Short mmCIF file of C-alpha atoms in Angstrom, two decimals:
data_model
loop_
_atom_site.label_atom_id
_atom_site.label_comp_id
_atom_site.label_asym_id
_atom_site.label_seq_id
_atom_site.Cartn_x
_atom_site.Cartn_y
_atom_site.Cartn_z
CA MET A 10 137.85 70.47 106.33
CA ASN A 11 139.77 73.71 106.45
CA GLU A 12 141.59 72.81 103.23
CA ARG A 13 138.28 72.14 101.47
CA LEU A 14 136.91 75.45 102.64
CA ALA A 15 140.08 77.12 101.41
CA GLN A 16 139.66 75.46 98.02
CA TYR A 17 136.03 76.59 97.79
CA ARG A 18 137.02 80.09 98.77
CA GLU A 19 139.83 80.06 96.20
CA ARG A 20 137.51 78.82 93.45
CA LEU A 21 134.98 81.43 94.35
CA GLY A 22 137.67 84.09 94.28
CA ASN A 23 138.88 82.90 90.89
CA PHE A 24 135.30 82.89 89.55
CA TRP A 25 134.74 86.41 90.85
CA SER A 26 138.05 87.68 89.45
CA GLN A 27 137.34 86.24 86.02
CA MET A 28 133.99 88.09 85.80
CA GLY A 29 133.77 91.46 84.14
CA ARG A 30 132.48 94.60 85.78
CA LYS A 31 128.99 94.38 84.25
CA GLN A 32 128.70 90.71 85.20
CA LYS A 33 129.62 91.54 88.79
CA ILE A 34 126.98 94.33 88.89
CA TRP A 35 124.26 92.06 87.43
CA LEU A 36 125.16 89.25 89.82
CA GLY A 37 125.07 91.56 92.84
CA ALA A 38 121.76 93.07 91.74
CA SER A 39 120.23 89.62 91.19
CA ILE A 40 121.34 88.36 94.59
CA SER A 41 120.06 91.55 96.26
CA GLY A 42 116.69 91.25 94.46
CA ILE A 43 116.31 87.62 95.51
CA LEU A 44 117.13 88.44 99.14
CA LEU A 45 114.72 91.40 99.14
CA THR A 46 111.96 89.24 97.64
CA ILE A 47 112.50 86.55 100.27
CA ILE A 48 112.38 89.13 103.04
CA LEU A 49 109.17 90.73 101.72
CA LEU A 50 107.46 87.36 101.26
CA THR A 51 108.46 86.35 104.75
CA ILE A 52 107.04 89.57 106.18
CA VAL A 53 103.80 89.25 104.20
CA PHE A 54 103.11 85.60 105.03
CA THR A 55 104.20 85.79 108.66
CA ARG A 56 102.46 89.08 109.43
CA THR A 57 99.41 88.86 111.69
CA GLU A 58 96.32 90.51 110.21
CA TYR A 59 94.14 92.19 112.81
CA GLU A 60 90.40 92.76 112.63
CA LEU A 61 88.28 95.24 114.57
CA ALA A 62 86.38 93.20 117.13
CA PHE A 63 85.16 95.77 119.68
CA GLN A 64 84.56 99.50 119.38
CA ASN A 65 82.99 102.33 121.38
CA LEU A 66 84.05 100.68 124.63
CA ASP A 67 84.22 102.53 127.90
CA ALA A 68 87.12 102.07 130.31
CA THR A 69 85.44 99.28 132.28
CA ASP A 70 84.50 97.18 129.26
CA ALA A 71 87.90 97.70 127.63
CA ALA A 72 89.68 96.55 130.79
CA ALA A 73 87.48 93.45 131.03
CA VAL A 74 88.15 92.48 127.39
CA MET A 75 91.89 93.06 127.77
CA THR A 76 91.96 90.87 130.88
CA TYR A 77 90.24 88.08 128.95
CA LEU A 78 92.66 88.36 126.01
CA ASP A 79 95.71 88.41 128.27
CA GLY A 80 94.47 85.36 130.17
CA ASN A 81 94.03 83.39 126.92
CA ASN A 82 97.35 84.58 125.39
CA ILE A 83 95.59 86.22 122.45
CA PRO A 84 97.46 89.16 120.90
CA TYR A 85 95.53 92.37 120.42
CA GLU A 86 95.95 96.01 119.48
CA LEU A 87 94.39 98.82 121.49
CA SER A 88 93.46 102.05 119.71
CA ALA A 89 94.98 105.35 120.75
CA ASN A 90 91.82 106.54 122.53
CA GLY A 91 91.32 103.18 124.24
CA THR A 92 87.81 102.58 122.89
CA SER A 93 88.56 99.99 120.18
CA ILE A 94 90.32 96.63 120.32
CA MET A 95 91.60 94.66 117.33
CA VAL A 96 92.37 90.94 117.44
CA PRO A 97 93.83 88.53 114.85
CA SER A 98 91.41 87.80 112.02
CA THR A 99 91.63 84.06 112.63
CA GLU A 100 90.56 84.53 116.26
CA ALA A 101 88.03 87.35 115.83
CA ALA A 102 84.86 85.24 115.55
CA ARG A 103 85.73 83.01 118.52
CA VAL A 104 86.72 85.99 120.68
CA LYS A 105 83.44 87.80 119.95
CA VAL A 106 81.41 84.74 120.90
CA ASP A 107 83.38 84.09 124.10
CA VAL A 108 83.25 87.72 125.24
CA GLY A 109 79.55 87.99 124.44
CA SER A 110 78.70 84.76 126.27
CA GLN A 111 80.54 85.89 129.38
CA GLY A 112 78.86 89.30 129.34
CA LEU A 113 82.10 91.24 129.54
CA VAL A 114 80.84 94.10 127.35
CA GLN A 115 78.11 95.90 129.25
CA ASN A 116 78.31 99.28 127.45
CA GLY A 117 78.83 100.89 130.81
CA SER A 118 75.66 99.35 132.28
CA ILE A 119 74.98 96.36 134.48
CA GLY A 120 71.52 94.88 134.46
CA PHE A 121 69.71 92.39 136.66
CA GLU A 122 72.50 89.84 136.16
CA VAL A 123 74.25 91.61 139.02
CA PHE A 124 72.05 89.69 141.45
CA SER A 125 73.32 86.32 140.20
CA ALA A 126 76.91 87.50 139.90
CA ASN A 127 77.11 89.03 143.39
CA SER A 128 74.91 86.60 145.25
CA SER A 129 75.79 86.30 148.91
CA GLN A 130 74.79 83.62 151.29
CA LEU A 131 74.34 86.18 154.04
CA GLY A 132 72.07 88.31 151.86
CA HIS A 133 71.85 92.12 151.71
CA THR A 134 70.43 94.77 153.87
CA GLU A 135 67.40 96.62 152.66
CA ASN A 136 69.39 99.73 151.71
CA GLU A 137 72.00 97.67 149.84
CA PHE A 138 69.30 95.81 147.97
CA ASN A 139 67.54 99.05 146.97
CA VAL A 140 70.76 100.54 145.65
CA ILE A 141 71.65 97.41 143.67
CA TYR A 142 68.13 97.15 142.29
CA GLN A 143 68.10 100.81 141.25
CA ASN A 144 71.44 100.45 139.43
CA ALA A 145 70.26 97.27 137.74
CA LEU A 146 67.05 98.99 136.58
CA ASN A 147 69.07 101.88 135.16
CA GLY A 148 71.31 99.40 133.37
CA GLU A 149 68.42 97.48 131.83
CA VAL A 150 66.81 100.64 130.45
CA GLN A 151 70.20 101.75 129.16
CA LYS A 152 70.68 98.41 127.36
CA LEU A 153 67.27 98.74 125.70
CA LEU A 154 68.01 102.26 124.48
CA ASN A 155 71.49 101.36 123.24
CA GLY A 156 70.03 98.55 121.16
CA LEU A 157 67.84 100.92 119.14
CA GLN A 158 68.79 102.07 115.66
CA GLY A 159 71.06 105.10 115.53
CA VAL A 160 71.81 105.18 119.27
CA GLU A 161 75.50 105.09 120.10
CA SER A 162 75.32 105.36 123.90
CA SER A 163 73.06 106.59 126.67
CA LYS A 164 72.98 107.38 130.37
CA VAL A 165 69.89 106.67 132.44
CA LEU A 166 68.96 107.84 135.93
CA ILE A 167 65.62 106.68 137.35
CA SER A 168 64.27 107.98 140.63
CA SER A 169 61.75 105.68 142.26
CA PRO A 170 59.56 107.04 145.08
CA GLU A 171 59.86 105.61 148.55
CA GLU A 172 56.89 103.55 149.65
CA SER A 173 55.22 104.56 152.88
CA VAL A 174 52.05 103.40 154.59
CA PHE A 175 51.47 106.90 155.95
CA LEU A 176 51.15 108.53 152.53
CA THR A 177 48.22 108.27 150.20
CA THR A 178 48.57 107.69 146.50
CA GLU A 179 48.07 111.40 145.78
CA GLU A 180 50.60 112.49 148.41
CA ALA A 181 53.32 110.03 147.37
CA LYS A 182 55.92 111.27 144.93
CA GLN A 183 55.84 109.95 141.39
CA ALA A 184 58.71 108.18 139.68
CA SER A 185 60.86 110.21 137.28
CA ALA A 186 63.55 109.48 134.72
CA ALA A 187 66.36 111.57 133.23
CA ILE A 188 68.09 110.26 130.12
CA VAL A 189 70.96 111.59 128.02
CA MET A 190 71.43 109.96 124.61
CA LYS A 191 74.23 110.14 122.06
CA PHE A 192 73.39 109.28 118.47
CA LYS A 193 75.64 108.01 115.73
CA PRO A 194 77.05 110.64 113.35
CA GLY A 195 74.55 111.55 110.65
CA PHE A 196 71.51 110.10 112.45
CA ARG A 197 68.65 112.43 113.34
CA PRO A 198 65.71 110.91 115.24
CA SER A 199 62.23 111.61 113.92
CA GLN A 200 59.27 112.44 116.09
CA LYS A 201 58.15 108.83 115.81
CA ASP A 202 61.52 107.68 117.16
CA VAL A 203 61.34 110.15 120.04
CA ASP A 204 57.87 108.94 121.01
CA GLY A 205 59.24 105.40 120.91
CA TYR A 206 61.94 106.33 123.43
CA TYR A 207 59.35 107.77 125.81
CA ASN A 208 57.03 104.78 125.48
CA LEU A 209 59.87 102.33 126.06
CA VAL A 210 60.97 104.03 129.27
CA GLN A 211 57.37 104.38 130.46
CA ALA A 212 56.67 100.69 129.87
CA THR A 213 59.84 99.64 131.70
CA VAL A 214 59.39 101.63 134.91
CA ALA A 215 56.26 101.21 136.99
CA ASP A 216 54.13 104.26 137.84
CA LEU A 217 56.06 106.48 135.45
CA ALA A 218 54.19 109.04 133.36
CA VAL A 219 55.42 110.55 130.13
CA LYS A 220 55.40 114.04 131.65
CA ASP A 221 57.91 112.86 134.27
CA ILE A 222 60.45 111.69 131.65
CA THR A 223 63.16 113.99 130.32
CA ILE A 224 65.24 112.89 127.34
CA SER A 225 68.10 114.97 125.95
CA SER A 226 70.77 114.34 123.37
CA THR A 227 74.28 115.69 123.01
CA GLN A 228 73.67 116.66 119.36
CA HIS A 229 70.01 117.81 119.17
CA GLY A 230 69.24 119.13 122.64
CA GLU A 231 66.02 118.16 124.40
CA LEU A 232 63.79 115.62 122.68
CA VAL A 233 60.13 116.45 123.32
CA SER A 234 57.38 113.88 122.97
CA SER A 235 54.19 114.53 121.03
CA GLU A 236 52.18 114.38 124.24
CA ALA A 237 54.28 117.14 125.80
CA GLY A 238 54.14 119.46 122.81
CA GLY A 239 56.35 117.92 120.17
CA VAL A 240 53.68 118.43 117.55
CA ALA A 241 55.80 120.84 115.55
CA SER A 242 58.33 118.16 114.93
CA GLY A 243 55.54 115.85 113.84
CA ASN A 244 54.29 118.44 111.37
CA ALA A 245 57.80 118.86 110.06
CA ASP A 246 58.01 115.12 109.49
CA ALA A 247 54.66 115.20 107.70
CA VAL A 248 55.81 118.02 105.43
CA GLU A 249 59.01 116.15 104.68
CA MET A 250 57.01 113.02 103.86
CA GLN A 251 54.72 114.98 101.53
CA PHE A 252 57.71 116.52 99.79
CA GLN A 253 59.27 113.11 99.29
CA ILE A 254 56.03 111.72 97.85
CA GLN A 255 55.77 114.61 95.40
CA ARG A 256 59.41 114.25 94.35
CA LYS A 257 58.97 110.51 93.91
CA TYR A 258 55.91 111.05 91.69
CA GLU A 259 57.76 113.56 89.53
CA THR A 260 60.81 111.29 89.30
CA GLU A 261 58.74 108.29 88.21
CA LEU A 262 56.83 110.34 85.64
CA LYS A 263 60.09 111.77 84.29
CA LYS A 264 61.54 108.27 84.05
CA ASN A 265 58.50 107.08 82.09
CA ILE A 266 58.81 109.96 79.61
CA GLN A 267 62.52 109.35 79.16
CA GLY A 268 61.90 105.65 78.72
CA PHE A 269 59.41 106.36 75.91
CA LEU A 270 61.11 109.23 74.07
CA GLY A 271 64.71 108.23 74.82
CA PRO A 272 64.93 105.39 72.28
CA ILE A 273 63.28 107.64 69.68
CA VAL A 274 65.35 110.83 69.91
CA GLY A 275 68.24 109.56 72.05
CA SER A 276 68.69 110.02 75.80
CA GLU A 277 71.49 112.56 75.28
CA ASN A 278 69.15 114.68 73.12
CA LEU A 279 66.30 114.85 75.66
CA VAL A 280 65.71 117.03 78.73
CA VAL A 281 62.54 116.62 80.82
CA SER A 282 61.21 118.95 83.50
CA ILE A 283 58.16 118.05 85.64
CA SER A 284 56.22 120.42 87.90
CA SER A 285 53.29 119.07 89.91
CA SER A 286 50.92 120.20 92.62
CA MET A 287 49.30 117.66 94.93
CA ASN A 288 46.49 117.81 97.46
CA PHE A 289 47.35 116.03 100.72
CA ASP A 290 44.00 116.69 102.44
CA LYS A 291 41.99 113.73 103.63
CA LYS A 292 38.19 114.23 103.42
CA LEU A 293 35.21 112.26 104.77
CA THR A 294 31.83 112.74 103.03
CA GLU A 295 28.45 111.42 104.24
CA GLU A 296 25.59 110.92 101.71
CA ASN A 297 22.01 109.95 102.61
CA LEU A 298 20.14 109.26 99.35
CA VAL A 299 16.43 108.37 98.84
CA LEU A 300 15.85 107.02 95.33
CA PRO A 301 12.76 105.56 93.62
CA LEU A 302 12.79 102.09 92.16
CA GLU A 303 14.04 101.70 88.65
CA ASN A 304 11.50 100.59 85.98
CA ASN A 305 8.58 101.40 88.30
CA ASN A 306 7.45 104.83 87.09
CA ASN A 307 9.57 106.39 89.82
CA ASN A 308 7.33 104.75 92.40
CA GLY A 309 8.46 102.89 95.44
CA ILE A 310 7.52 99.59 96.94
CA ILE A 311 3.90 99.33 98.25
CA VAL A 312 4.29 98.62 101.94
CA SER A 313 0.57 98.76 102.93
CA GLU A 314 -2.74 99.36 101.14
CA GLU A 315 -6.23 100.10 102.58
CA SER A 316 -9.54 100.22 100.57
CA ASN A 317 -12.97 101.32 102.00
CA ASN A 318 -16.31 100.95 100.12
CA SER A 319 -19.81 101.83 101.60
CA SER A 320 -23.42 102.26 100.24
CA SER A 321 -26.78 103.39 101.86
CA THR A 322 -30.51 103.33 100.85
CA GLY A 323 -33.39 105.42 102.45
CA SER A 324 -36.82 107.08 101.92
CA SER A 325 -37.64 110.80 101.93
CA GLY A 326 -40.75 113.03 101.62
CA GLN A 327 -41.04 115.30 98.64
CA ALA A 328 -43.35 118.23 97.97
CA GLY A 329 -46.45 117.37 95.94
CA GLY A 330 -50.31 117.23 95.78
CA VAL A 331 -52.97 119.69 94.75
CA PRO A 332 -52.37 123.34 95.52
CA GLY A 333 -54.45 124.52 98.41
CA THR A 334 -57.38 126.94 97.95
CA GLY A 335 -58.55 127.35 101.47
CA GLU A 336 -58.00 130.21 103.83
CA THR A 337 -55.11 128.47 105.56
CA ASP A 338 -53.51 127.03 102.41
CA ILE A 339 -50.59 128.61 100.59
CA PRO A 340 -51.39 129.19 97.03
CA GLY A 341 -49.11 127.29 94.63
CA TYR A 342 -47.61 125.03 97.38
CA GLU A 343 -47.50 121.41 96.44
CA ALA A 344 -48.51 118.85 98.88
CA ASN A 345 -46.01 116.30 100.41
CA ALA A 346 -45.18 113.11 98.53
CA GLN A 347 -43.19 110.01 99.65
CA GLY A 348 -39.88 108.62 97.74
CA ASN A 349 -36.71 106.28 98.08
CA SER A 350 -32.85 107.40 97.85
CA THR A 351 -29.47 105.43 97.47
CA SER A 352 -25.76 106.62 98.15
CA GLU A 353 -22.29 104.94 97.74
CA THR A 354 -18.75 106.01 99.07
CA SER A 355 -15.30 104.54 98.15
CA SER A 356 -11.72 105.37 99.55
CA GLN A 357 -8.22 103.82 98.96
CA LEU A 358 -4.95 104.45 100.97
CA LYS A 359 -1.45 103.21 99.80
CA ASN A 360 1.88 103.52 101.68
CA TYR A 361 5.08 103.50 99.51
CA ASP A 362 8.77 102.97 100.51
CA PHE A 363 11.86 104.03 98.53
CA ASN A 364 15.57 103.05 98.36
CA ARG A 365 17.53 104.67 101.17
CA ILE A 366 21.32 104.76 100.46
CA ASN A 367 23.85 105.89 103.08
CA ASN A 368 27.32 106.50 101.57
CA SER A 369 30.37 107.21 103.71
CA ILE A 370 33.01 108.41 101.24
CA GLN A 371 36.57 108.85 102.46
CA SER A 372 38.82 110.47 99.89
CA GLY A 373 42.45 109.62 100.34
CA PRO A 374 45.28 112.18 100.21
CA PHE A 375 47.94 112.47 97.52
CA VAL A 376 45.52 113.64 94.81
CA LEU A 377 47.13 115.36 91.85
CA LYS A 378 45.81 118.91 91.49
CA ASP A 379 47.85 120.28 88.61
CA LEU A 380 50.68 119.18 86.33
CA SER A 381 52.94 120.81 83.77
CA ILE A 382 55.56 119.15 81.57
CA SER A 383 58.37 120.90 79.71
CA ILE A 384 60.58 118.96 77.30
CA GLY A 385 63.65 120.05 75.40
CA ILE A 386 64.74 118.04 72.34
CA GLU A 387 67.69 118.49 70.01
CA ALA A 388 66.56 120.48 66.96
CA GLU A 389 67.95 117.88 64.57
CA LYS A 390 65.47 115.34 65.96
CA LEU A 391 62.46 117.61 65.33
CA ASN A 392 63.18 118.76 61.79
CA ASP A 393 59.58 118.42 60.57
CA GLU A 394 56.14 119.38 61.80
CA GLN A 395 54.93 115.76 61.91
CA SER A 396 57.50 114.76 64.54
CA ARG A 397 56.62 117.76 66.65
CA THR A 398 52.91 116.97 66.42
CA GLN A 399 53.46 113.36 67.44
CA VAL A 400 55.46 114.35 70.51
CA MET A 401 52.85 116.94 71.51
CA ASN A 402 50.04 114.41 71.14
CA TYR A 403 51.90 112.00 73.42
CA LEU A 404 52.45 114.67 76.06
CA THR A 405 48.88 116.00 75.99
CA THR A 406 47.47 112.49 76.27
CA LEU A 407 49.74 111.82 79.23
CA VAL A 408 48.74 115.03 81.02
CA ARG A 409 45.04 114.40 80.34
CA ALA A 410 45.30 110.91 81.89
CA GLN A 411 47.17 112.20 84.95
CA LEU A 412 44.65 114.98 85.62
CA ALA A 413 41.57 112.80 85.17
CA ASP A 414 40.70 112.93 88.90
CA SER A 415 41.85 116.49 89.55
CA GLY A 416 38.44 118.09 88.87
CA GLN A 417 39.69 120.10 85.90
CA ASP A 418 38.09 120.04 82.47
CA VAL A 419 40.54 117.72 80.74
CA SER A 420 38.40 117.61 77.59
CA ASP A 421 39.34 121.18 76.74
CA ASP A 422 42.39 120.99 74.48
CA ALA A 423 43.25 124.64 75.08
CA VAL A 424 43.64 124.00 78.83
CA ILE A 425 45.76 120.91 78.31
CA ASN A 426 48.02 122.56 75.71
CA LYS A 427 48.91 125.28 78.21
CA LYS A 428 50.33 122.60 80.53
CA VAL A 429 52.70 121.16 77.91
CA SER A 430 55.67 122.91 76.32
CA LEU A 431 58.06 121.54 73.72
CA ILE A 432 61.37 123.26 73.04
CA ALA A 433 63.53 122.37 70.04
CA GLY A 434 67.04 123.77 70.01
CA THR A 435 70.75 123.05 70.08
CA PHE A 436 72.12 121.82 73.38
CA VAL A 437 74.93 123.93 74.80
CA GLU A 438 76.93 120.93 76.00
CA ASN A 439 76.86 119.23 72.62
CA ALA A 440 77.74 122.44 70.73
CA SER A 441 80.70 123.30 72.95
CA THR A 442 82.04 119.77 72.87
CA ASN A 443 81.77 119.47 69.10
CA SER A 444 83.32 122.87 68.47
CA ALA A 445 86.20 122.27 70.87
CA THR A 446 87.21 118.75 69.97
CA GLY A 447 85.04 117.54 67.12
CA ILE A 448 85.39 113.97 68.40
CA SER A 449 84.04 111.95 71.27
CA LEU A 450 85.74 111.36 74.62
CA PRO A 451 86.85 107.73 73.93
CA TRP A 452 88.62 108.89 70.77
CA VAL A 453 90.35 111.63 72.72
CA ILE A 454 91.59 109.12 75.30
CA GLY A 455 92.79 106.72 72.60
CA ILE A 456 94.67 109.46 70.75
CA GLY A 457 96.27 110.62 73.99
CA VAL A 458 97.47 107.11 74.84
CA ALA A 459 98.85 106.65 71.32
CA ALA A 460 100.67 109.99 71.52
CA LEU A 461 102.24 109.04 74.85
CA ALA A 462 103.35 105.67 73.44
CA LEU A 463 104.86 107.39 70.38
CA ILE A 464 106.74 109.90 72.53
CA GLY A 465 108.04 107.12 74.77
CA GLY A 466 109.25 105.14 71.72
CA LEU A 467 111.06 108.15 70.32
CA ILE A 468 112.77 108.82 73.64
CA PHE A 469 113.85 105.18 73.87
CA MET A 470 115.23 105.20 70.33
CA LEU A 471 117.13 108.44 70.89
CA ALA A 472 118.64 107.15 74.13
CA ARG A 473 119.65 103.90 72.47
CA LYS A 474 121.20 105.71 69.51
CA ARG A 475 123.10 108.00 71.83
CA LYS A 476 124.44 105.06 73.81
CA GLN A 477 125.52 103.33 70.61
CA LYS A 478 127.40 106.45 69.52
CA GLU A 479 129.20 106.56 72.87
CA ILE A 480 130.26 102.92 72.49
CA GLU A 481 131.54 103.55 68.97
CA SER A 482 133.51 106.60 70.10
CA ILE A 483 135.09 104.59 72.90
CA GLU A 484 136.05 101.84 70.50
CA LEU A 485 137.61 104.34 68.09
CA ALA A 486 139.55 106.02 70.87
CA ALA A 487 140.87 102.73 72.21
CA PRO A 488 144.23 101.51 70.75
CA SER A 489 144.25 98.66 68.32
CA LYS A 490 144.68 95.18 69.65
CA VAL A 491 148.31 94.32 70.17
CA GLU A 492 149.60 90.83 70.11
CA TYR A 493 151.74 90.37 73.14
CA PRO A 494 154.47 87.76 72.98
CA THR A 495 154.23 84.81 75.24
CA LEU A 496 156.31 85.28 78.32
CA ASP A 497 158.88 82.54 78.32
CA LEU A 498 161.03 83.46 81.26
CA GLU A 499 163.36 80.53 80.75
CA SER A 500 164.35 81.80 77.27
CA ILE A 501 164.84 85.42 78.47
CA ASN A 502 168.30 86.01 79.90
CA ASN A 503 167.95 89.75 80.37
CA ASP A 504 166.14 90.57 83.62
CA SER A 505 165.28 94.06 82.41
CA GLN A 506 163.47 92.68 79.37
CA ALA A 507 161.40 90.29 81.53
CA ARG A 508 160.53 93.08 83.93
CA LYS A 509 159.49 95.31 81.05
CA ASN A 510 157.23 92.63 79.61
CA LEU A 511 155.63 92.05 83.01
CA GLU A 512 154.93 95.76 83.49
CA THR A 513 153.41 95.97 80.02
CA LEU A 514 151.17 92.98 80.75
CA ALA A 515 150.12 94.46 84.10
CA LYS A 516 149.10 97.75 82.47
CA ARG A 517 147.29 96.28 79.47
CA LYS A 518 145.69 93.18 80.99
CA PRO A 519 145.66 93.39 84.76
CA ASP A 520 143.34 90.38 85.16
CA GLU A 521 145.66 88.10 83.23
CA PHE A 522 148.65 89.46 85.17
CA VAL A 523 146.92 88.63 88.48
CA ASN A 524 146.06 85.11 87.30
CA LEU A 525 149.69 84.64 86.23
CA LEU A 526 150.97 85.64 89.66
CA ARG A 527 148.50 83.29 91.37
CA THR A 528 149.64 80.47 89.13
CA TRP A 529 153.28 81.12 90.08
CA LEU A 530 152.41 81.19 93.78
CA VAL A 531 150.47 77.91 93.58
CA ASP A 532 153.36 76.22 91.73
CA GLU A 533 155.82 77.37 94.36
#
């Protein structure tokens, strides 16, 4: 076995000695590259990839999770601040489910599950039960708050009044709650969110009024409900909402104009500016109208009609006879005469009713009051009066349609033309770019890449030519090839001549001299 190893070692040594210097360097570099590749692949494929499983843990929850992982022999990495734990990616899903099912992560709060976890056969005293119940109530409210959007953590302290038979409802103290909340970075609660926090706490705790709740945050200070005077925040939210609605309207209108004129003049040759004014008031109008019937001579419906007709006949005495001539008679007075008389009366009464219309008109907000549009187009695209007129007609028609319900006189062309402006000129960006380069950006990039490739090729050719010159100079400086006689030691009688030949061979061809010595040693 040792002889075979010696032979292998000798063959390897002979193979190594027969190789030139460049071959030895290439062989060593190849072996080193292969070994380095094997090492890197081994590290990559055997490395454990970790995934963030738990974050924002307090000390109690982190200790509980670490105890679970240690008990199940699951490797993990704990962050520097001790609030995050990473586990292998292959085990992350199972670990999350197991930890969640066991309730190990409580976010610093313990709810009503404490009663089932710490149940005692002997029970609790009244004071112990009250303390445990109060802590569990605090924990439940804390869990609800932590589950809301944007809330990172919270601390809850609820004070419940002591019940007493000697105190009336008015004399007994009311429940109160103090809460400190921490929001995620970048989250700012709106007034609606703040009111939701107050309502949630009020609905959770019995006999708790909104005025007895205090909520503060580490970033925004005290959070005041609308009931306690947080109306200013509500108005701020309303103003922000109105601003967003106005900006959205202007953005959509601008997009429509660009979508229409962009394919005609080119999107890069078009600039649109929109300025609008909106009315956000909400009005309620009551109308009580009484109208006659149509096609009825402006008369109403006959509700009732009454007609009365009457006639009468009678007799009456009239003056007549022969004028008296006696002492007691009045001269020229006619004597009485008898006659008949007839009279008739007629009356008619009609009651009419008309249409009674009660209108309750509620006008919604977000009514456009005024609008102005300014458009800038590259002068080359508006080189004639016809193109300019067509664009102006489009803009005036658009403005007239948008202001139809604004109460303005949209039929007056002079009013509408004042709200539209069209500017034709040369864009500064295009002029500076064309004057500086004269070509587009893709062409500039392509030319730059081609220039770099050309420079790299020239450098490579110069280096190669320089190396070739060095090789030629070395070959010219080297002595011409000399034919050395074969060393036949048996035919050489002079020891000095043999020694001289051996020294010459050792100087000129050291590799062959070494192989010759090894051959002599093996033969001996």
